[in-house]
Short mmCIF file of C-alpha atoms in Angstrom, two decimals:
data_model
loop_
_atom_site.label_atom_id
_atom_site.label_comp_id
_atom_site.label_asym_id
_atom_site.label_seq_id
_atom_site.Cartn_x
_atom_site.Cartn_y
_atom_site.Cartn_z
CA ASN A 5 -239.88 -17.37 -105.38
CA PRO A 6 -239.55 -19.92 -108.10
CA GLN A 7 -240.61 -22.86 -105.90
CA PHE A 8 -244.05 -21.13 -105.59
CA ILE A 9 -244.55 -20.76 -109.52
CA ILE A 10 -247.52 -22.79 -110.63
CA SER A 11 -247.18 -24.78 -113.72
CA SER A 12 -249.42 -24.61 -116.65
CA ARG A 13 -250.51 -28.31 -116.24
CA ASP A 14 -251.25 -27.74 -112.44
CA ALA A 15 -253.27 -24.60 -113.19
CA ASP A 16 -255.33 -26.38 -115.96
CA ALA A 17 -256.17 -28.93 -113.37
CA ALA A 18 -257.09 -26.40 -110.89
CA ARG A 19 -259.31 -24.63 -113.59
CA ALA A 20 -261.06 -28.00 -114.38
CA SER A 21 -261.78 -28.64 -110.75
CA LEU A 22 -263.26 -25.10 -110.31
CA VAL A 23 -265.74 -26.00 -112.89
CA HIS A 24 -267.20 -28.71 -110.80
CA ARG A 25 -266.35 -26.96 -107.34
CA PRO A 26 -266.60 -23.18 -107.94
CA LEU A 27 -266.94 -22.44 -104.32
CA ASN A 28 -263.53 -24.12 -103.27
CA ALA A 29 -261.39 -21.70 -101.36
CA SER A 30 -258.28 -23.73 -101.75
CA LEU A 31 -258.57 -24.10 -105.51
CA LEU A 32 -259.30 -20.29 -105.74
CA SER A 33 -256.07 -19.52 -104.01
CA PHE A 34 -254.06 -21.96 -105.79
CA TYR A 35 -255.20 -20.30 -109.32
CA GLY A 36 -254.54 -16.90 -107.64
CA LEU A 37 -250.90 -17.93 -107.08
CA ARG A 38 -250.82 -19.18 -110.85
CA ALA A 39 -252.16 -15.76 -111.89
CA TYR A 40 -249.59 -13.70 -109.95
CA SER A 41 -246.68 -16.08 -111.31
CA ILE A 42 -247.75 -15.16 -114.81
CA GLY A 43 -247.78 -11.60 -114.28
CA LYS A 44 -251.49 -10.88 -113.58
CA PRO A 45 -251.74 -9.39 -110.07
CA GLU A 46 -255.15 -7.89 -110.32
CA LEU A 47 -256.59 -11.33 -111.19
CA ALA A 48 -254.59 -12.78 -108.26
CA ASN A 49 -255.80 -10.26 -105.93
CA ALA A 50 -259.50 -10.86 -107.13
CA LEU A 51 -259.03 -14.69 -106.69
CA MET A 52 -257.42 -14.43 -103.30
CA ALA A 53 -260.37 -12.15 -102.08
CA SER A 54 -262.73 -14.58 -103.38
CA ALA A 55 -261.29 -17.32 -101.46
CA ASP A 56 -261.20 -15.46 -98.29
CA THR A 57 -264.84 -14.67 -98.89
CA ILE A 58 -265.79 -18.15 -99.30
CA SER A 59 -263.61 -19.66 -96.37
CA ARG A 60 -261.17 -18.42 -93.83
CA ARG A 61 -259.80 -21.81 -93.55
CA ASP A 62 -257.49 -21.61 -96.49
CA ALA A 63 -253.89 -20.67 -95.44
CA PHE A 64 -252.67 -19.47 -98.84
CA SER A 65 -255.45 -16.76 -99.04
CA GLN A 66 -255.01 -15.77 -95.47
CA LEU A 67 -251.31 -15.24 -95.93
CA TRP A 68 -252.14 -13.21 -99.10
CA MET A 69 -254.65 -10.94 -97.26
CA ILE A 70 -252.43 -10.47 -94.38
CA GLU A 71 -249.77 -9.09 -97.03
CA GLN A 72 -252.42 -6.99 -98.85
CA LYS A 73 -253.96 -5.51 -95.68
CA SER A 74 -250.28 -4.84 -94.11
CA SER A 75 -249.24 -3.09 -97.50
CA ALA A 76 -252.39 -0.88 -97.20
CA ASP A 77 -251.72 0.07 -93.59
CA ASP A 78 -254.82 -1.68 -92.54
CA VAL A 79 -253.73 -2.91 -89.25
CA LYS A 80 -257.21 -4.09 -87.92
CA GLY A 81 -257.66 -5.96 -91.17
CA ALA A 82 -254.25 -7.53 -91.04
CA VAL A 83 -254.77 -8.68 -87.57
CA ALA A 84 -258.20 -10.09 -88.40
CA HIS A 85 -256.56 -12.32 -90.87
CA TYR A 86 -253.81 -13.30 -88.57
CA ASN A 87 -256.54 -14.41 -86.22
CA ALA A 88 -258.18 -16.47 -88.93
CA LEU A 89 -254.79 -18.05 -89.87
CA LEU A 90 -253.63 -18.84 -86.31
CA SER A 91 -256.91 -20.21 -85.20
CA VAL A 92 -257.26 -22.61 -88.04
CA HIS A 93 -253.65 -23.50 -88.40
CA PRO A 94 -252.02 -23.55 -84.94
CA ALA A 95 -248.71 -25.15 -86.48
CA MET A 96 -248.13 -21.77 -87.91
CA GLN A 97 -248.20 -20.04 -84.53
CA ALA A 98 -244.34 -20.69 -84.16
CA THR A 99 -243.64 -18.78 -87.21
CA PHE A 100 -246.18 -15.88 -86.85
CA LEU A 101 -246.45 -15.28 -83.29
CA PRO A 102 -243.04 -13.62 -83.04
CA VAL A 103 -244.05 -11.35 -85.67
CA LEU A 104 -247.14 -10.22 -83.89
CA VAL A 105 -245.19 -9.86 -80.78
CA SER A 106 -242.56 -7.59 -82.45
CA ALA A 107 -245.44 -5.53 -83.62
CA VAL A 108 -246.70 -5.02 -80.28
CA ALA A 109 -244.27 -2.00 -80.12
CA TYR A 110 -246.72 0.09 -82.12
CA PRO A 111 -249.93 1.21 -80.42
CA GLU A 112 -252.27 0.76 -83.22
CA VAL A 113 -251.13 -3.02 -83.24
CA ARG A 114 -251.96 -3.25 -79.73
CA VAL A 115 -255.31 -1.77 -80.16
CA ALA A 116 -255.86 -4.11 -83.07
CA ILE A 117 -254.78 -7.26 -81.11
CA ARG A 118 -256.60 -6.52 -77.79
CA PRO A 119 -260.17 -7.68 -79.04
CA TYR A 120 -258.74 -11.08 -79.69
CA LEU A 121 -257.31 -11.56 -76.08
CA TYR A 122 -259.86 -13.78 -74.80
CA PRO A 123 -259.42 -17.62 -73.51
CA GLU A 124 -261.63 -18.72 -76.55
CA THR A 125 -259.07 -17.36 -78.95
CA ARG A 126 -256.74 -20.37 -79.67
CA TRP A 127 -253.52 -18.38 -80.15
CA SER A 128 -254.02 -15.70 -77.34
CA ALA A 129 -252.34 -17.60 -74.44
CA PRO A 130 -249.08 -18.62 -76.39
CA PHE A 131 -249.22 -15.18 -77.82
CA LEU A 132 -249.17 -13.58 -74.31
CA ASP A 133 -246.53 -16.25 -73.25
CA LEU A 134 -244.14 -15.13 -75.92
CA ALA A 135 -244.99 -11.54 -75.43
CA SER A 136 -244.44 -11.63 -71.58
CA GLN A 137 -240.83 -12.67 -72.39
CA ARG A 138 -239.87 -10.36 -75.37
CA ALA A 139 -242.19 -7.22 -75.25
CA GLU A 140 -241.25 -4.05 -73.37
CA VAL A 141 -243.04 -4.05 -69.99
CA ASP A 142 -244.79 -0.62 -70.60
CA GLN A 143 -245.93 -2.04 -74.09
CA TYR A 144 -247.26 -5.16 -72.63
CA ARG A 145 -249.09 -3.53 -69.71
CA ASP A 146 -250.76 -1.08 -72.29
CA LEU A 147 -251.70 -4.11 -74.23
CA VAL A 148 -253.42 -6.19 -71.60
CA GLU A 149 -254.48 -3.65 -68.77
CA PRO A 150 -257.86 -2.74 -70.36
CA VAL A 151 -258.71 -6.48 -70.83
CA ALA A 152 -256.82 -7.99 -67.81
CA SER A 153 -259.98 -9.10 -66.06
CA ARG A 154 -260.57 -11.67 -68.75
CA LEU A 155 -256.94 -13.06 -68.38
CA GLY A 156 -257.21 -14.72 -65.17
CA GLY A 157 -257.58 -18.36 -66.44
CA ASP A 158 -255.02 -21.18 -66.05
CA GLY A 159 -253.79 -20.75 -69.71
CA TYR A 160 -252.54 -17.05 -68.79
CA ASN A 161 -250.75 -18.19 -65.37
CA VAL A 162 -247.24 -18.20 -66.75
CA SER A 163 -247.32 -14.96 -68.62
CA ASN A 164 -249.22 -13.11 -65.79
CA ALA A 165 -246.58 -14.30 -63.32
CA ARG A 166 -243.63 -13.52 -65.65
CA ILE A 167 -244.91 -9.95 -66.62
CA ILE A 168 -245.49 -8.92 -63.11
CA TYR A 169 -242.14 -10.14 -62.21
CA ARG A 170 -240.54 -8.20 -64.93
CA MET A 171 -242.63 -5.02 -64.10
CA LEU A 172 -241.44 -5.27 -60.41
CA GLN A 173 -237.94 -5.84 -61.51
CA SER A 174 -238.25 -2.81 -63.63
CA GLY A 175 -239.49 -0.62 -60.72
CA LEU A 176 -242.92 -0.34 -62.04
CA VAL A 177 -244.45 -1.32 -58.64
CA GLY A 178 -247.90 0.35 -58.71
CA ASP A 179 -248.47 -0.83 -62.26
CA ALA A 180 -247.47 -4.25 -61.33
CA TRP A 181 -249.64 -4.73 -58.40
CA ARG A 182 -252.65 -3.13 -60.14
CA LEU A 183 -252.28 -5.73 -62.91
CA PHE A 184 -251.99 -8.50 -60.18
CA SER A 185 -255.29 -7.27 -58.67
CA LEU A 186 -257.02 -7.50 -62.18
CA VAL A 187 -255.79 -10.99 -63.17
CA ALA A 188 -256.15 -12.33 -59.56
CA PRO A 189 -259.34 -10.65 -58.04
CA ASN A 190 -259.86 -13.20 -55.49
CA VAL A 191 -256.30 -12.92 -53.98
CA ASP A 192 -255.62 -10.31 -51.15
CA VAL A 193 -252.92 -8.28 -52.71
CA GLY A 194 -251.88 -6.87 -49.38
CA ALA A 195 -251.56 -10.39 -47.75
CA PHE A 196 -249.64 -11.63 -50.77
CA ARG A 197 -247.00 -8.91 -50.41
CA THR A 198 -246.58 -9.71 -46.64
CA PHE A 199 -243.15 -11.35 -46.35
CA ALA A 200 -244.09 -14.10 -43.94
CA PRO A 201 -245.70 -17.22 -45.65
CA SER A 202 -249.44 -17.52 -45.66
CA VAL A 203 -252.16 -19.10 -47.81
CA ALA A 204 -252.04 -15.98 -49.93
CA ASN A 205 -248.40 -16.02 -50.82
CA LEU A 206 -247.97 -19.88 -51.28
CA ASP A 207 -249.40 -20.61 -54.69
CA PRO A 208 -246.86 -21.96 -56.94
CA LYS A 209 -248.34 -20.22 -60.04
CA TRP A 210 -246.72 -17.03 -58.78
CA LEU A 211 -243.20 -18.33 -58.45
CA PRO A 212 -240.86 -16.91 -57.58
CA LEU A 213 -242.75 -14.05 -56.14
CA SER A 214 -244.68 -16.86 -53.92
CA TRP A 215 -242.73 -18.86 -51.54
CA THR A 216 -240.66 -21.99 -52.56
CA LEU A 217 -240.47 -24.56 -49.60
CA GLY A 218 -237.80 -27.48 -49.42
CA GLN A 219 -239.55 -30.64 -50.30
CA SER A 220 -236.67 -33.26 -50.66
CA ASP A 221 -236.11 -36.41 -48.72
CA ASP A 222 -233.28 -34.67 -46.81
CA ILE A 223 -234.83 -31.24 -46.16
CA SER A 224 -238.65 -30.62 -45.78
CA ALA A 225 -240.56 -27.73 -44.88
CA SER A 226 -244.23 -26.81 -44.51
CA VAL A 227 -246.25 -23.72 -43.40
CA SER A 228 -248.57 -23.61 -40.43
CA GLY A 229 -251.58 -21.22 -40.24
CA ASP A 230 -249.64 -18.47 -38.22
CA GLY A 231 -246.97 -18.30 -40.95
CA THR A 232 -244.45 -20.53 -38.88
CA ILE A 233 -242.23 -22.79 -41.07
CA ASP A 234 -241.79 -26.16 -39.77
CA VAL A 235 -238.56 -27.77 -40.80
CA THR A 236 -236.79 -31.10 -40.77
CA VAL A 237 -233.18 -31.42 -41.67
CA ALA A 238 -231.53 -34.80 -41.98
CA PRO A 239 -228.03 -35.21 -40.76
CA THR A 240 -225.27 -33.62 -43.03
CA ALA A 241 -228.06 -32.71 -45.53
CA ARG A 242 -227.31 -29.45 -47.34
CA GLY A 243 -230.17 -27.48 -49.30
CA LEU A 244 -232.92 -24.90 -49.44
CA ILE A 245 -235.54 -24.42 -46.73
CA ALA A 246 -237.41 -21.63 -48.14
CA SER A 247 -237.23 -18.75 -50.61
CA ARG A 248 -239.24 -15.94 -52.28
CA ASP A 249 -238.54 -12.91 -54.41
CA MET A 250 -239.76 -9.67 -52.71
CA ALA A 251 -240.24 -6.08 -54.17
CA ILE A 252 -238.24 -3.51 -52.16
CA ALA A 253 -237.18 0.08 -52.40
CA PRO A 254 -233.72 0.72 -53.89
CA SER A 255 -230.97 2.48 -51.95
CA SER A 256 -232.79 1.59 -48.66
CA THR A 257 -231.90 -0.42 -45.65
CA TYR A 258 -234.03 -3.41 -44.39
CA VAL A 259 -234.04 -5.57 -41.41
CA LEU A 260 -234.59 -9.36 -41.95
CA GLY A 261 -235.81 -10.91 -38.73
CA HIS A 262 -236.73 -14.45 -37.58
CA ARG A 263 -236.59 -16.76 -34.52
CA SER A 264 -235.46 -20.58 -34.91
CA MET A 265 -237.09 -22.71 -32.27
CA TYR A 266 -235.59 -26.23 -31.92
CA GLU A 267 -237.35 -29.12 -30.38
CA ALA A 268 -236.30 -30.41 -27.15
CA ASP A 269 -232.97 -32.62 -27.59
CA SER A 270 -233.00 -31.75 -31.27
CA PRO A 271 -229.57 -31.31 -32.80
CA ARG A 272 -228.61 -27.79 -34.27
CA ALA A 273 -228.53 -27.52 -37.95
CA SER A 274 -226.45 -24.60 -39.56
CA LEU A 275 -228.80 -22.12 -40.92
CA ARG A 276 -227.78 -19.52 -43.64
CA TRP A 277 -229.51 -16.52 -45.08
CA SER A 278 -228.52 -15.41 -48.55
CA ILE A 279 -230.19 -12.37 -50.17
CA TYR A 280 -229.58 -11.41 -53.86
CA CYS A 281 -230.60 -8.39 -55.92
CA SER A 282 -232.69 -10.00 -58.74
CA ALA A 283 -231.34 -7.67 -61.52
CA GLN A 284 -232.05 -8.15 -65.14
CA ASN A 285 -228.41 -8.95 -65.70
CA GLY A 286 -228.33 -11.76 -63.18
CA PRO A 287 -228.60 -12.12 -59.47
CA GLN A 288 -226.10 -10.05 -57.24
CA LEU A 289 -225.29 -11.38 -53.79
CA ILE A 290 -225.82 -8.68 -51.21
CA VAL A 291 -226.09 -10.53 -47.88
CA ASP A 292 -224.63 -13.89 -46.93
CA ARG A 293 -225.00 -14.56 -43.25
CA PHE A 294 -224.98 -17.79 -41.07
CA VAL A 295 -227.33 -17.87 -37.95
CA PRO A 296 -225.48 -18.56 -34.69
CA THR A 297 -226.17 -22.01 -33.37
CA THR A 298 -226.70 -20.53 -29.91
CA ALA A 299 -229.59 -18.21 -31.23
CA ASN A 300 -232.20 -20.73 -30.40
CA SER A 301 -235.43 -18.85 -29.56
CA LYS A 302 -233.80 -15.56 -29.87
CA LEU A 303 -234.89 -12.89 -32.28
CA VAL A 304 -232.15 -12.70 -34.99
CA GLN A 305 -231.91 -9.58 -36.99
CA LEU A 306 -229.71 -8.91 -40.05
CA SER A 307 -229.27 -5.63 -41.74
CA VAL A 308 -230.06 -5.67 -45.67
CA LYS A 309 -228.64 -2.62 -47.54
CA VAL A 310 -230.29 -2.59 -50.95
CA PRO A 311 -228.11 -1.13 -53.68
CA GLU A 312 -229.13 1.46 -56.21
CA ASN A 313 -231.53 0.38 -59.04
CA CYS A 314 -232.32 -2.91 -57.20
CA ASN A 315 -236.04 -3.21 -57.04
CA LEU A 316 -236.37 -7.00 -56.34
CA VAL A 317 -234.52 -8.98 -54.04
CA ARG A 318 -234.45 -12.99 -53.57
CA VAL A 319 -234.42 -14.16 -50.08
CA GLU A 320 -233.16 -17.73 -49.38
CA LEU A 321 -232.80 -19.66 -46.14
CA SER A 322 -230.82 -22.76 -46.42
CA ALA A 323 -229.48 -25.46 -44.04
CA LEU A 324 -226.73 -27.69 -43.46
CA GLY A 325 -227.62 -30.66 -41.34
CA SER A 326 -225.71 -31.64 -38.09
CA GLU A 327 -223.05 -34.29 -37.93
CA GLY A 328 -225.13 -36.56 -35.54
CA GLN A 329 -227.48 -39.45 -36.06
CA LEU A 330 -230.55 -37.51 -35.53
CA ALA A 331 -232.52 -35.05 -37.70
CA SER A 332 -232.91 -31.53 -36.81
CA MET A 333 -236.54 -30.48 -35.89
CA LEU A 334 -237.24 -26.83 -35.64
CA GLN A 335 -239.69 -23.99 -36.50
CA ILE A 336 -238.83 -20.50 -38.14
CA THR A 337 -241.03 -17.97 -36.62
CA ASP A 338 -241.59 -14.31 -36.65
CA LEU A 339 -240.40 -13.58 -40.12
CA LYS A 340 -240.23 -10.16 -41.12
CA LEU A 341 -238.57 -7.98 -43.80
CA THR A 342 -238.93 -4.38 -42.51
CA LYS A 343 -237.89 -0.98 -44.12
CA THR A 344 -235.87 1.20 -41.70
CA ASN A 345 -235.11 4.11 -43.87
#
C-alpha cells in the first residue's frame, strides 16, 4: 500500500534515532516497514522480530507477526500476537475481534484461543460477547465448555445468557443446561427451570429466560415467596404483567394453568395470555386467550399445542384495566406449564 511506504528521509531519521535508542521497538518496526517498502523482506522480517522480542506493545510489529504466523499456519503463535495486540491496544478490538470470531469455525483456532479466556484478559469478555452473537452454537459450546467454570463473572453475563438462549432455541437442551450449571454453579438449575416465579428465576441477567415483571406506574407486579404474583392494574391501563421464555418439547401439547384471586370489592381487569414460539426467524403466535372475568379463584387451564421445530416459547400475561375509578388488586397463583403428551 503506497500510504505505508516510508520515505528515505523518514528512514534516515529512524536510523539516527536507533543509534541513540537501539532497543526501541517502535523505531525497529518503523525501519522494518521501510526495509519492506524498498524490497528487502528478509531484513524487514528480522527487524520486526527484533521489535517483537524487545516489546510486545508496538502495534506495527504485532500486526506483522500475526501475518507471518498466519502465513506459516502457526495458529497458536498468531493468537498469541493477537492477544498482545488487543491487550495493549483495545481500540483495535473493533477491527480484529470479528476476525477472531470468524476463525472460531476452525477447531485448531478454538484450542488456541481457549487459554486466553480469563477475566484478566482484557479482550476476552468483548470477544465472547461478539462470538455469542455470530458463532455457530455448537462451535461456541466447544470453545467455552472446557473453561466455562471461569466465565461466571459479571463481564460474561450477557454472552452467557445469549448463548444459552440460542442453544435452547436450537434444541440443544442438554448442552444448554449443562453450560448453565458451569457458569452459574450457585443457581439451582431445577428451580430455575420451574415455570412458576421464584428467587431462582427472577435474576434479570438471565433475561428473557428469567421472569420479567411489570414495573410501570400503571401496572406493577411483584413475587412473594410461594411464587404468587401480586398485581396492581390502574383503571384503563394496558400492558405487561409478567413474561418469560421457556424451553419446551416441539410437537407436544402443554397445559398452562393459573388462578386469579381478586381482593374484596376490587374491580376486575381483563387478563390475557399470549404464547409465541421464539423461533430464530421471529416470534410466531400460537396462543392468544382472554381469561373470563368470572373466573375469580377458579383454576383456568389453557391448551398449548407446540408446533414442529419449536423449542422455545415466550409466555406473556398482560392486562387491561377496568373502566371504573379504582385500581384492580389481584394475585396470580398456581402458575404451571405442564406437558401432557
